[in-house]
Short mmCIF file of N, CA, C and O in Angstrom, two decimals:
data_model
loop_
_atom_site.label_atom_id
_atom_site.label_comp_id
_atom_site.label_asym_id
_atom_site.label_seq_id
_atom_site.Cartn_x
_atom_site.Cartn_y
_atom_site.Cartn_z
N MET A 14 112.68 92.96 117.32
CA MET A 14 112.85 94.29 116.78
C MET A 14 112.64 94.31 115.26
O MET A 14 112.07 95.26 114.74
N ASP A 15 113.10 93.26 114.55
CA ASP A 15 112.92 93.22 113.10
C ASP A 15 111.45 93.28 112.73
O ASP A 15 111.07 93.92 111.75
N ASN A 16 110.60 92.62 113.51
CA ASN A 16 109.17 92.66 113.26
C ASN A 16 108.62 94.09 113.42
O ASN A 16 107.78 94.53 112.64
N ASP A 17 109.12 94.81 114.42
CA ASP A 17 108.68 96.19 114.63
C ASP A 17 109.09 97.09 113.45
O ASP A 17 108.33 97.96 113.02
N ILE A 18 110.30 96.86 112.94
CA ILE A 18 110.77 97.61 111.76
C ILE A 18 109.87 97.30 110.58
O ILE A 18 109.42 98.20 109.86
N PHE A 19 109.59 96.02 110.37
CA PHE A 19 108.72 95.62 109.27
C PHE A 19 107.34 96.25 109.41
O PHE A 19 106.78 96.76 108.42
N GLU A 20 106.78 96.23 110.59
CA GLU A 20 105.45 96.81 110.81
C GLU A 20 105.45 98.31 110.53
O GLU A 20 104.51 98.85 109.93
N ALA A 21 106.51 98.99 110.93
CA ALA A 21 106.61 100.43 110.67
C ALA A 21 106.69 100.69 109.16
O ALA A 21 106.03 101.60 108.64
N LEU A 22 107.48 99.87 108.46
CA LEU A 22 107.57 100.01 107.01
C LEU A 22 106.24 99.74 106.34
O LEU A 22 105.86 100.42 105.38
N PHE A 23 105.53 98.76 106.83
CA PHE A 23 104.22 98.43 106.28
C PHE A 23 103.25 99.62 106.45
O PHE A 23 102.52 99.97 105.53
N GLU A 24 103.29 100.27 107.60
CA GLU A 24 102.45 101.45 107.82
C GLU A 24 102.84 102.59 106.88
O GLU A 24 101.97 103.31 106.37
N ILE A 25 104.13 102.77 106.65
CA ILE A 25 104.60 103.81 105.74
C ILE A 25 104.11 103.52 104.32
O ILE A 25 103.60 104.41 103.63
N MET A 26 104.24 102.26 103.89
CA MET A 26 103.77 101.90 102.55
C MET A 26 102.27 102.12 102.43
O MET A 26 101.79 102.60 101.40
N THR A 27 101.54 101.78 103.45
CA THR A 27 100.09 101.97 103.44
C THR A 27 99.76 103.46 103.32
O THR A 27 98.85 103.84 102.57
N PHE A 28 100.50 104.31 104.02
CA PHE A 28 100.30 105.76 103.93
C PHE A 28 100.41 106.25 102.49
O PHE A 28 99.62 107.06 102.03
N PHE A 29 101.40 105.73 101.77
CA PHE A 29 101.65 106.19 100.41
C PHE A 29 100.77 105.53 99.36
O PHE A 29 100.78 105.94 98.21
N HIS A 30 99.99 104.52 99.74
CA HIS A 30 99.18 103.80 98.75
C HIS A 30 97.73 103.64 99.19
O HIS A 30 97.18 102.56 99.13
N GLN A 31 97.12 104.72 99.60
CA GLN A 31 95.71 104.71 99.95
C GLN A 31 94.93 105.29 98.77
O GLN A 31 95.11 106.47 98.44
N PRO A 32 94.10 104.48 98.11
CA PRO A 32 93.39 104.97 96.92
C PRO A 32 92.65 106.29 97.12
O PRO A 32 92.70 107.17 96.26
N GLN A 33 91.99 106.47 98.26
CA GLN A 33 91.27 107.73 98.49
C GLN A 33 92.24 108.90 98.57
O GLN A 33 92.00 109.97 98.01
N ASP A 34 93.36 108.71 99.27
CA ASP A 34 94.37 109.76 99.35
C ASP A 34 94.97 110.03 97.98
O ASP A 34 95.23 111.19 97.63
N GLU A 35 95.21 108.96 97.21
CA GLU A 35 95.77 109.14 95.88
C GLU A 35 94.81 109.94 95.00
O GLU A 35 95.24 110.80 94.23
N ARG A 36 93.51 109.68 95.11
CA ARG A 36 92.52 110.47 94.34
C ARG A 36 92.62 111.95 94.70
O ARG A 36 92.60 112.81 93.83
N GLN A 37 92.72 112.23 96.00
CA GLN A 37 92.83 113.62 96.45
C GLN A 37 94.13 114.26 95.97
O GLN A 37 94.14 115.41 95.54
N GLN A 38 95.22 113.51 96.03
CA GLN A 38 96.50 114.03 95.57
C GLN A 38 96.47 114.31 94.07
O GLN A 38 96.97 115.34 93.62
N LEU A 39 95.87 113.40 93.33
CA LEU A 39 95.75 113.61 91.89
C LEU A 39 94.91 114.85 91.60
O LEU A 39 95.24 115.63 90.71
N HIS A 40 93.84 115.03 92.34
CA HIS A 40 92.98 116.20 92.16
C HIS A 40 93.74 117.49 92.51
O HIS A 40 93.71 118.47 91.76
N ARG A 41 94.44 117.48 93.66
CA ARG A 41 95.21 118.67 94.08
C ARG A 41 96.32 118.99 93.09
O ARG A 41 96.68 120.15 92.91
N ALA A 42 96.86 117.97 92.46
CA ALA A 42 97.92 118.18 91.47
C ALA A 42 97.35 118.64 90.13
O ALA A 42 98.10 118.94 89.21
N GLY A 43 96.02 118.68 90.04
CA GLY A 43 95.39 119.17 88.82
C GLY A 43 95.39 118.17 87.68
O GLY A 43 95.38 118.56 86.52
N THR A 44 95.39 116.89 88.00
CA THR A 44 95.38 115.87 86.95
C THR A 44 94.03 115.15 86.93
O THR A 44 93.33 115.12 87.92
N ALA A 45 93.73 114.56 85.80
CA ALA A 45 92.49 113.79 85.66
C ALA A 45 92.80 112.30 85.65
O ALA A 45 91.99 111.51 85.17
N LEU A 46 93.94 111.91 86.18
CA LEU A 46 94.32 110.50 86.20
C LEU A 46 93.56 109.75 87.28
O LEU A 46 93.13 110.32 88.27
N GLU A 47 93.45 108.44 87.08
CA GLU A 47 92.89 107.58 88.11
C GLU A 47 94.05 107.00 88.92
O GLU A 47 95.18 106.90 88.43
N PRO A 48 93.80 106.62 90.18
CA PRO A 48 94.89 106.11 91.02
C PRO A 48 95.67 104.95 90.42
O PRO A 48 96.87 104.83 90.64
N ALA A 49 95.02 104.10 89.63
CA ALA A 49 95.71 102.96 89.03
C ALA A 49 96.84 103.40 88.09
O ALA A 49 97.76 102.63 87.82
N ALA A 50 96.79 104.64 87.61
CA ALA A 50 97.82 105.14 86.70
C ALA A 50 99.06 105.62 87.44
O ALA A 50 100.14 105.69 86.85
N MET A 51 98.93 105.94 88.71
CA MET A 51 100.05 106.52 89.45
C MET A 51 101.31 105.66 89.42
O MET A 51 102.39 106.17 89.12
N PRO A 52 101.23 104.36 89.74
CA PRO A 52 102.49 103.60 89.73
C PRO A 52 103.12 103.50 88.35
O PRO A 52 104.34 103.42 88.23
N ILE A 53 102.31 103.54 87.30
CA ILE A 53 102.86 103.49 85.94
C ILE A 53 103.61 104.78 85.65
O ILE A 53 104.73 104.75 85.15
N ILE A 54 103.02 105.90 85.99
CA ILE A 54 103.64 107.20 85.77
C ILE A 54 104.92 107.32 86.58
O ILE A 54 105.96 107.76 86.08
N VAL A 55 104.86 106.92 87.84
CA VAL A 55 106.05 107.01 88.71
C VAL A 55 107.18 106.15 88.16
O VAL A 55 108.32 106.61 88.04
N ARG A 56 106.86 104.92 87.78
CA ARG A 56 107.92 104.01 87.28
C ARG A 56 108.48 104.49 85.95
O ARG A 56 109.69 104.42 85.72
N ALA A 57 107.61 104.97 85.06
CA ALA A 57 108.09 105.49 83.78
C ALA A 57 108.98 106.71 84.00
O ALA A 57 109.91 106.95 83.23
N GLY A 58 108.72 107.48 85.04
CA GLY A 58 109.57 108.62 85.38
C GLY A 58 110.91 108.17 85.93
O GLY A 58 111.94 108.81 85.69
N GLN A 59 110.92 107.08 86.67
CA GLN A 59 112.16 106.55 87.25
C GLN A 59 112.98 105.79 86.23
O GLN A 59 114.20 105.75 86.32
N GLN A 60 112.30 105.16 85.28
CA GLN A 60 112.97 104.25 84.35
C GLN A 60 112.44 104.48 82.94
O GLN A 60 111.63 103.71 82.43
N PRO A 61 112.89 105.55 82.27
CA PRO A 61 112.44 105.79 80.89
C PRO A 61 112.74 104.58 80.01
O PRO A 61 113.80 103.98 80.11
N GLY A 62 111.77 104.20 79.19
CA GLY A 62 111.93 103.05 78.34
C GLY A 62 111.55 101.74 79.01
O GLY A 62 111.85 100.67 78.50
N VAL A 63 110.86 101.82 80.13
CA VAL A 63 110.42 100.62 80.83
C VAL A 63 109.43 99.86 79.95
O VAL A 63 108.64 100.47 79.23
N SER A 64 109.50 98.55 79.99
CA SER A 64 108.58 97.74 79.17
C SER A 64 107.26 97.53 79.91
O SER A 64 107.20 97.61 81.14
N VAL A 65 106.23 97.24 79.14
CA VAL A 65 104.92 96.96 79.73
C VAL A 65 105.03 95.73 80.64
O VAL A 65 104.45 95.69 81.72
N GLY A 66 105.80 94.73 80.22
CA GLY A 66 106.00 93.54 81.05
C GLY A 66 106.69 93.86 82.37
O GLY A 66 106.31 93.34 83.42
N GLU A 67 107.70 94.73 82.33
CA GLU A 67 108.37 95.14 83.57
C GLU A 67 107.40 95.89 84.48
O GLU A 67 107.40 95.70 85.69
N LEU A 68 106.58 96.77 83.88
CA LEU A 68 105.58 97.49 84.67
C LEU A 68 104.63 96.51 85.35
O LEU A 68 104.32 96.66 86.53
N ALA A 69 104.15 95.52 84.60
CA ALA A 69 103.22 94.54 85.15
C ALA A 69 103.84 93.80 86.33
O ALA A 69 103.21 93.63 87.38
N GLY A 70 105.10 93.39 86.18
CA GLY A 70 105.77 92.69 87.26
C GLY A 70 106.00 93.57 88.47
O GLY A 70 105.81 93.14 89.61
N TRP A 71 106.39 94.79 88.23
CA TRP A 71 106.70 95.71 89.33
C TRP A 71 105.43 96.10 90.07
O TRP A 71 105.42 96.16 91.30
N ILE A 72 104.35 96.34 89.34
CA ILE A 72 103.10 96.80 89.96
C ILE A 72 102.29 95.63 90.52
O ILE A 72 101.53 95.78 91.47
N GLY A 73 102.47 94.45 89.92
CA GLY A 73 101.77 93.29 90.42
C GLY A 73 100.39 93.09 89.81
O GLY A 73 99.49 92.53 90.44
N ARG A 74 100.24 93.57 88.59
CA ARG A 74 98.98 93.36 87.85
C ARG A 74 99.33 92.63 86.56
O ARG A 74 100.48 92.62 86.13
N ASN A 75 98.31 92.06 85.91
CA ASN A 75 98.60 91.28 84.71
C ASN A 75 98.97 92.19 83.53
O ASN A 75 98.63 93.38 83.51
N HIS A 76 99.66 91.60 82.59
CA HIS A 76 100.19 92.34 81.44
C HIS A 76 99.09 93.05 80.66
O HIS A 76 99.24 94.22 80.28
N SER A 77 97.96 92.37 80.42
CA SER A 77 96.91 92.99 79.60
C SER A 77 96.28 94.19 80.31
O SER A 77 95.94 95.18 79.67
N SER A 78 96.14 94.12 81.62
CA SER A 78 95.60 95.24 82.39
C SER A 78 96.52 96.45 82.29
O SER A 78 96.08 97.58 82.07
N ILE A 79 97.83 96.21 82.47
CA ILE A 79 98.80 97.31 82.37
C ILE A 79 98.84 97.84 80.95
O ILE A 79 98.90 99.06 80.73
N SER A 80 98.76 96.97 79.96
CA SER A 80 98.79 97.40 78.57
C SER A 80 97.60 98.31 78.26
O SER A 80 97.76 99.34 77.58
N ARG A 81 96.41 97.98 78.76
CA ARG A 81 95.24 98.84 78.55
C ARG A 81 95.42 100.19 79.23
O ARG A 81 95.09 101.24 78.67
N GLN A 82 95.98 100.18 80.45
CA GLN A 82 96.22 101.43 81.16
C GLN A 82 97.25 102.27 80.40
O GLN A 82 97.10 103.49 80.27
N VAL A 83 98.28 101.64 79.89
CA VAL A 83 99.30 102.33 79.10
C VAL A 83 98.66 102.95 77.85
O VAL A 83 98.94 104.11 77.51
N ASP A 84 97.77 102.20 77.19
CA ASP A 84 97.07 102.74 76.02
C ASP A 84 96.31 104.01 76.37
O ASP A 84 96.35 105.00 75.62
N ARG A 85 95.64 104.01 77.53
CA ARG A 85 94.90 105.21 77.96
C ARG A 85 95.85 106.37 78.24
O ARG A 85 95.56 107.52 77.90
N LEU A 86 96.99 106.07 78.84
CA LEU A 86 97.96 107.12 79.15
C LEU A 86 98.62 107.68 77.89
O LEU A 86 98.96 108.86 77.84
N ILE A 87 98.78 106.84 76.89
CA ILE A 87 99.29 107.32 75.60
C ILE A 87 98.24 108.22 74.94
O ILE A 87 98.55 109.31 74.46
N LYS A 88 97.00 107.77 74.97
CA LYS A 88 95.90 108.52 74.36
C LYS A 88 95.71 109.89 75.01
O LYS A 88 95.39 110.86 74.33
N THR A 89 95.92 109.98 76.32
CA THR A 89 95.75 111.25 77.03
C THR A 89 97.02 112.10 77.05
O THR A 89 97.03 113.17 77.65
N GLY A 90 98.09 111.59 76.42
CA GLY A 90 99.31 112.39 76.28
C GLY A 90 100.30 112.32 77.41
O GLY A 90 101.24 113.11 77.46
N TRP A 91 100.14 111.36 78.32
CA TRP A 91 101.07 111.23 79.44
C TRP A 91 102.28 110.37 79.09
O TRP A 91 103.37 110.57 79.62
N LEU A 92 102.07 109.37 78.23
CA LEU A 92 103.13 108.46 77.84
C LEU A 92 103.27 108.44 76.32
O LEU A 92 102.33 108.79 75.60
N THR A 93 104.42 108.03 75.87
CA THR A 93 104.66 107.76 74.46
C THR A 93 105.45 106.47 74.37
O THR A 93 106.15 106.10 75.33
N GLU A 94 105.31 105.79 73.26
CA GLU A 94 106.10 104.57 73.08
C GLU A 94 107.52 104.95 72.71
O GLU A 94 107.75 105.83 71.89
N ALA A 95 108.46 104.27 73.33
CA ALA A 95 109.88 104.46 73.02
C ALA A 95 110.20 103.63 71.78
O ALA A 95 109.45 102.72 71.42
N GLU A 96 111.32 103.95 71.16
CA GLU A 96 111.73 103.15 70.00
C GLU A 96 111.92 101.71 70.42
O GLU A 96 112.43 101.42 71.50
N ARG A 97 111.53 100.81 69.53
CA ARG A 97 111.61 99.38 69.83
C ARG A 97 112.83 98.76 69.16
O ARG A 97 112.98 98.84 67.95
N ASP A 98 113.68 98.15 69.97
CA ASP A 98 114.76 97.33 69.43
C ASP A 98 114.21 95.96 69.07
O ASP A 98 114.64 95.34 68.11
N ASP A 99 113.28 95.51 69.86
CA ASP A 99 112.64 94.21 69.68
C ASP A 99 111.14 94.48 69.54
O ASP A 99 110.51 95.00 70.45
N GLN A 100 110.57 94.15 68.41
CA GLN A 100 109.17 94.45 68.14
C GLN A 100 108.20 93.74 69.09
O GLN A 100 107.05 94.13 69.20
N ARG A 101 108.67 92.72 69.78
CA ARG A 101 107.81 92.01 70.73
C ARG A 101 107.68 92.74 72.05
O ARG A 101 106.77 92.47 72.83
N ILE A 102 108.61 93.65 72.33
CA ILE A 102 108.65 94.32 73.63
C ILE A 102 108.24 95.77 73.46
O ILE A 102 108.90 96.54 72.75
N ARG A 103 107.18 96.14 74.12
CA ARG A 103 106.64 97.51 74.05
C ARG A 103 107.19 98.31 75.22
O ARG A 103 107.00 97.97 76.38
N ARG A 104 107.90 99.39 74.90
CA ARG A 104 108.51 100.24 75.92
C ARG A 104 107.87 101.62 75.89
O ARG A 104 107.49 102.11 74.83
N VAL A 105 107.76 102.23 77.07
CA VAL A 105 107.13 103.54 77.17
C VAL A 105 107.99 104.51 77.96
O VAL A 105 108.87 104.10 78.73
N GLN A 106 107.71 105.77 77.75
CA GLN A 106 108.38 106.82 78.51
C GLN A 106 107.41 107.98 78.67
O GLN A 106 106.43 108.09 77.94
N LEU A 107 107.70 108.84 79.63
CA LEU A 107 106.85 110.00 79.86
C LEU A 107 107.01 111.01 78.73
O LEU A 107 108.10 111.21 78.21
N THR A 108 105.91 111.67 78.40
CA THR A 108 105.96 112.81 77.49
C THR A 108 106.30 114.04 78.33
O THR A 108 106.41 113.95 79.57
N GLU A 109 106.40 115.20 77.70
CA GLU A 109 106.59 116.43 78.48
C GLU A 109 105.42 116.64 79.43
O GLU A 109 105.61 117.03 80.59
N LYS A 110 104.21 116.38 78.95
CA LYS A 110 103.02 116.48 79.81
C LYS A 110 103.15 115.52 80.98
O LYS A 110 102.85 115.88 82.12
N GLY A 111 103.59 114.31 80.73
CA GLY A 111 103.77 113.33 81.78
C GLY A 111 104.83 113.75 82.78
O GLY A 111 104.65 113.56 83.99
N GLN A 112 105.92 114.32 82.30
CA GLN A 112 106.97 114.79 83.21
C GLN A 112 106.48 115.93 84.09
O GLN A 112 106.74 115.95 85.29
N ARG A 113 105.74 116.87 83.48
CA ARG A 113 105.18 117.97 84.28
C ARG A 113 104.18 117.43 85.31
O ARG A 113 104.18 117.85 86.46
N GLY A 114 103.34 116.50 84.88
CA GLY A 114 102.36 115.91 85.79
C GLY A 114 103.02 115.16 86.94
O GLY A 114 102.59 115.26 88.08
N LEU A 115 104.07 114.41 86.62
CA LEU A 115 104.78 113.69 87.67
C LEU A 115 105.40 114.67 88.66
O LEU A 115 105.34 114.45 89.88
N MET A 116 105.96 115.76 88.18
CA MET A 116 106.53 116.76 89.09
C MET A 116 105.44 117.37 89.98
O MET A 116 105.67 117.61 91.17
N GLN A 117 104.26 117.60 89.42
CA GLN A 117 103.14 118.13 90.21
C GLN A 117 102.72 117.12 91.28
O GLN A 117 102.46 117.49 92.43
N LEU A 118 102.66 115.85 90.89
CA LEU A 118 102.29 114.81 91.86
C LEU A 118 103.33 114.71 92.97
O LEU A 118 102.98 114.60 94.15
N LYS A 119 104.59 114.74 92.60
CA LYS A 119 105.65 114.66 93.61
C LYS A 119 105.58 115.86 94.55
O LYS A 119 105.74 115.71 95.76
N ALA A 120 105.36 117.04 94.00
CA ALA A 120 105.27 118.24 94.83
C ALA A 120 104.08 118.15 95.79
O ALA A 120 104.19 118.53 96.97
N THR A 121 102.97 117.63 95.31
CA THR A 121 101.78 117.48 96.16
C THR A 121 102.05 116.49 97.28
O THR A 121 101.75 116.76 98.45
N ARG A 122 102.65 115.36 96.94
CA ARG A 122 102.96 114.35 97.95
C ARG A 122 104.01 114.87 98.94
O ARG A 122 103.91 114.63 100.14
N GLU A 123 105.00 115.57 98.42
CA GLU A 123 106.05 116.10 99.31
C GLU A 123 105.47 117.12 100.28
O GLU A 123 105.83 117.13 101.46
N ALA A 124 104.57 117.97 99.80
CA ALA A 124 103.95 118.97 100.68
C ALA A 124 103.15 118.28 101.79
O ALA A 124 103.22 118.69 102.96
N GLU A 125 102.41 117.25 101.43
CA GLU A 125 101.64 116.52 102.44
C GLU A 125 102.56 115.84 103.44
O GLU A 125 102.33 115.88 104.64
N PHE A 126 103.63 115.24 102.95
CA PHE A 126 104.58 114.58 103.83
C PHE A 126 105.26 115.59 104.75
O PHE A 126 105.39 115.36 105.95
N SER A 127 105.67 116.72 104.19
CA SER A 127 106.34 117.75 104.99
C SER A 127 105.43 118.26 106.10
O SER A 127 105.89 118.53 107.22
N GLN A 128 104.16 118.37 105.78
CA GLN A 128 103.20 118.81 106.80
C GLN A 128 103.13 117.79 107.94
O GLN A 128 103.05 118.17 109.11
N ARG A 129 103.21 116.51 107.60
CA ARG A 129 103.11 115.46 108.62
C ARG A 129 104.33 115.44 109.54
O ARG A 129 104.23 115.05 110.70
N ILE A 130 105.50 115.84 109.04
CA ILE A 130 106.72 115.77 109.86
C ILE A 130 107.20 117.16 110.30
O ILE A 130 108.33 117.31 110.75
N GLN A 131 106.31 118.13 110.24
CA GLN A 131 106.72 119.50 110.56
C GLN A 131 107.17 119.67 112.01
O GLN A 131 107.92 120.59 112.32
N THR A 132 106.76 118.79 112.91
CA THR A 132 107.16 118.91 114.31
C THR A 132 108.52 118.28 114.59
O THR A 132 109.04 118.40 115.69
N TYR A 133 109.11 117.60 113.60
CA TYR A 133 110.42 116.98 113.80
C TYR A 133 111.49 118.07 113.91
O TYR A 133 111.47 119.05 113.18
N THR A 134 112.43 117.85 114.79
CA THR A 134 113.55 118.77 114.91
C THR A 134 114.50 118.56 113.73
O THR A 134 114.45 117.50 113.08
N PRO A 135 115.39 119.51 113.46
CA PRO A 135 116.37 119.29 112.40
C PRO A 135 117.21 118.02 112.63
O PRO A 135 117.53 117.30 111.68
N GLN A 136 117.52 117.73 113.88
CA GLN A 136 118.29 116.52 114.18
C GLN A 136 117.48 115.26 113.87
O GLN A 136 118.02 114.28 113.33
N GLN A 137 116.19 115.27 114.19
CA GLN A 137 115.34 114.11 113.89
C GLN A 137 115.21 113.92 112.38
O GLN A 137 115.24 112.79 111.90
N ARG A 138 115.09 115.01 111.65
CA ARG A 138 114.99 114.92 110.19
C ARG A 138 116.29 114.35 109.61
O ARG A 138 116.26 113.51 108.71
N ALA A 139 117.42 114.82 110.11
CA ALA A 139 118.71 114.32 109.62
C ALA A 139 118.87 112.84 109.93
O ALA A 139 119.35 112.06 109.10
N GLU A 140 118.46 112.41 111.11
CA GLU A 140 118.55 111.00 111.50
C GLU A 140 117.62 110.15 110.63
O GLU A 140 118.00 109.07 110.17
N LEU A 141 116.43 110.65 110.38
CA LEU A 141 115.48 109.94 109.53
C LEU A 141 116.05 109.80 108.12
O LEU A 141 116.02 108.71 107.53
N LEU A 142 116.58 110.87 107.57
CA LEU A 142 117.16 110.84 106.23
C LEU A 142 118.31 109.84 106.16
O LEU A 142 118.39 109.03 105.23
N ARG A 143 119.19 109.87 107.13
CA ARG A 143 120.33 108.94 107.15
C ARG A 143 119.84 107.50 107.19
O ARG A 143 120.30 106.65 106.42
N SER A 144 118.87 107.21 108.03
CA SER A 144 118.35 105.85 108.16
C SER A 144 117.63 105.40 106.89
O SER A 144 117.79 104.26 106.45
N LEU A 145 116.85 106.28 106.30
CA LEU A 145 116.13 105.91 105.08
C LEU A 145 117.09 105.70 103.91
O LEU A 145 116.89 104.78 103.10
N ARG A 146 118.13 106.51 103.82
CA ARG A 146 119.13 106.30 102.76
C ARG A 146 119.84 104.97 102.94
O ARG A 146 120.10 104.26 101.97
N LEU A 147 120.17 104.64 104.17
CA LEU A 147 120.82 103.35 104.44
C LEU A 147 119.89 102.21 104.06
O LEU A 147 120.32 101.25 103.40
N LEU A 148 118.62 102.30 104.42
CA LEU A 148 117.66 101.26 104.07
C LEU A 148 117.48 101.16 102.56
O LEU A 148 117.48 100.05 102.01
N ALA A 149 117.35 102.29 101.89
CA ALA A 149 117.19 102.28 100.43
C ALA A 149 118.40 101.63 99.76
O ALA A 149 118.25 100.82 98.84
N GLN A 150 119.58 101.94 100.23
CA GLN A 150 120.79 101.33 99.67
C GLN A 150 120.78 99.82 99.90
O GLN A 150 121.09 99.04 99.00
N THR A 151 120.41 99.41 101.09
CA THR A 151 120.36 97.98 101.41
C THR A 151 119.36 97.26 100.53
O THR A 151 119.63 96.16 100.04
N LEU A 152 118.21 97.85 100.30
CA LEU A 152 117.17 97.21 99.50
C LEU A 152 117.51 97.17 98.02
O LEU A 152 117.00 96.32 97.29
N ARG A 153 118.38 98.07 97.56
CA ARG A 153 118.81 98.06 96.15
C ARG A 153 119.82 96.96 95.88
O ARG A 153 119.99 96.54 94.74
N GLU A 154 120.53 96.53 96.90
CA GLU A 154 121.57 95.51 96.73
C GLU A 154 120.92 94.18 96.39
O GLU A 154 119.84 93.87 96.91
N PRO A 155 121.58 93.37 95.56
CA PRO A 155 121.03 92.04 95.23
C PRO A 155 120.89 91.19 96.49
O PRO A 155 121.70 91.29 97.42
N LYS A 156 119.86 90.35 96.50
CA LYS A 156 119.65 89.44 97.63
C LYS A 156 120.80 88.44 97.70
O LYS A 156 121.27 87.97 96.66
N GLN A 157 121.22 88.14 98.88
CA GLN A 157 122.25 87.12 99.09
C GLN A 157 121.57 85.83 99.50
O GLN A 157 120.77 85.81 100.42
N ASP A 158 121.86 84.76 98.78
CA ASP A 158 121.23 83.46 99.09
C ASP A 158 121.84 82.80 100.27
O ASP A 158 122.86 82.85 100.67
#
C-alpha cells in the first residue's frame, strides 16, 4: 500500500510540474515569466528573505543558475534583495509586483485544480483536505533516524 501512496503522490507532483502546463498557466495569469522562475517565485512568497543558496538547494539546481535567474527576476521587478546581515549571503523577497503575480499564479492554478475535482462530493473534498493536511504535517516534522 505504501508504494501505491507513493505512486499517487508522484502523479500529483507531476501534475503540478509539467513545463508545458506551467507555460500555459503563466500565460493565463498574464505574466511573461518562464517556467524556471516559478519555483523561485513560489519559494520567495513562502519564505521572504530566502537565500540564493537555499533556493538552489530546494529547487535542485546549481547556485550560479539560480543566481542568474534571480538577477533576471530582480531586473523585471519581481524580486528585490533583502537587507544583508552577512554580505556573503544574498537574500531575496517578492516585490509588490511579485506578490501580485504570485497571487495571479495561485488563482490560475487553483481554478484549474478546482475544475479537475468538480465532481467530488463535499464529503470527498473534506476527506481529501483532512488527509492532505495530515500528510503535510507529517512531512514538515523532522525525520526520525
